[in-house]
Coordinates of C-alpha atoms in Angstrom, one line a residue:
X1 CA 0.3 6.1 -8.3
X2 CA 3.6 5.8 -10.1
X3 CA 5.9 2.9 -9.7
X4 CA 8.4 5.1 -7.8
X5 CA 5.6 6.0 -5.3
X6 CA 4.7 2.3 -4.9
X7 CA 8.3 1.4 -4.1
X8 CA 8.6 4.3 -1.7
X9 CA 5.5 3.1 0.2
X10 CA 6.9 -0.5 0.2
X11 CA 10.3 0.6 1.6
X12 CA 8.6 2.9 4.2
X13 CA 6.4 0.1 5.4
X14 CA 8.7 -2.9 5.2
X15 CA 12.2 -1.6 4.9
X16 CA 14.3 -1.6 1.7
X17 CA 15.5 -5.3 1.8
X18 CA 12.3 -6.9 3.1
X19 CA 10.1 -4.8 0.6
X20 CA 11.9 -6.5 -2.3
X21 CA 11.4 -9.9 -0.7
X22 CA 7.7 -9.3 -0.2
X23 CA 7.3 -8.1 -3.8
X24 CA 9.1 -11.1 -5.1
X25 CA 7.7 -13.8 -2.9
X26 CA 4.3 -13.0 -1.4
X27 CA 1.6 -14.5 -3.6
X28 CA -1.6 -12.4 -3.5
X29 CA -5.0 -14.0 -4.4
X30 CA -6.5 -10.5 -5.2
X31 CA -3.8 -10.1 -7.9
X32 CA -4.7 -13.3 -9.6
X33 CA -2.4 -15.5 -7.6
X34 CA 0.6 -13.4 -8.6
X35 CA 3.3 -11.7 -6.7
X36 CA 3.6 -7.9 -6.7
X37 CA 6.5 -8.1 -9.1
X38 CA 4.5 -10.3 -11.5
X39 CA 1.4 -8.1 -11.2
X40 CA 3.4 -5.0 -12.0
X41 CA 5.1 -6.7 -14.9
X42 CA 1.6 -7.6 -16.2
X43 CA 0.6 -3.9 -16.0
X44 CA -1.6 -4.1 -13.0
X45 CA -1.8 -0.5 -11.7
X46 CA 0.7 0.1 -8.8
X47 CA -2.1 1.4 -6.6
X48 CA -4.1 -1.8 -7.0
X49 CA -1.0 -3.8 -6.2
X50 CA -0.2 -1.7 -3.1
X51 CA -3.6 -2.0 -1.6
X52 CA -3.8 -5.7 -2.3
X53 CA -0.5 -6.2 -0.5
X54 CA -1.7 -4.0 2.4
X55 CA -4.7 -6.3 2.8
X56 CA -2.6 -9.5 2.8
X57 CA 0.2 -8.1 5.0
X58 CA -2.2 -6.5 7.5
X59 CA -0.9 -2.9 7.0
X60 CA -3.0 -0.7 9.3
X61 CA -5.3 1.8 7.5
X62 CA -3.5 4.7 8.9
X63 CA -0.2 3.6 7.2
X64 CA -1.6 2.8 3.8
X65 CA -0.6 6.2 2.4
X66 CA 2.8 6.0 3.9
X67 CA 4.6 7.7 6.7
X68 CA 3.1 11.0 8.0
X69 CA 6.3 12.9 7.3
X70 CA 6.1 11.9 3.6
X71 CA 2.5 12.6 3.0
X72 CA 1.9 15.5 0.5
X73 CA 0.3 18.6 1.8
X74 CA -3.0 18.5 -0.1
X75 CA -3.8 22.1 0.9
X76 CA -1.8 23.5 -1.9
X77 CA 1.4 25.7 -2.1
X78 CA 2.1 28.3 0.5
X79 CA -0.2 26.8 3.1

């Protein structure tokens, strides 16, 4: 997962303004007691940060890969 994908998932789930607040303020034990911003700055993979936040923020499993209208078509081109 790229950083841009992480931020898109954050904004889709929490809204643009609240996503930044969550990343800045929510301390996550699974990230070594760091916030998402601190973990990303420490080179923790964005995917790991995202799923740790999902656990802490009780994001339902069906939304952990983002909104249905943004999910990539994994069947390949032309399908």
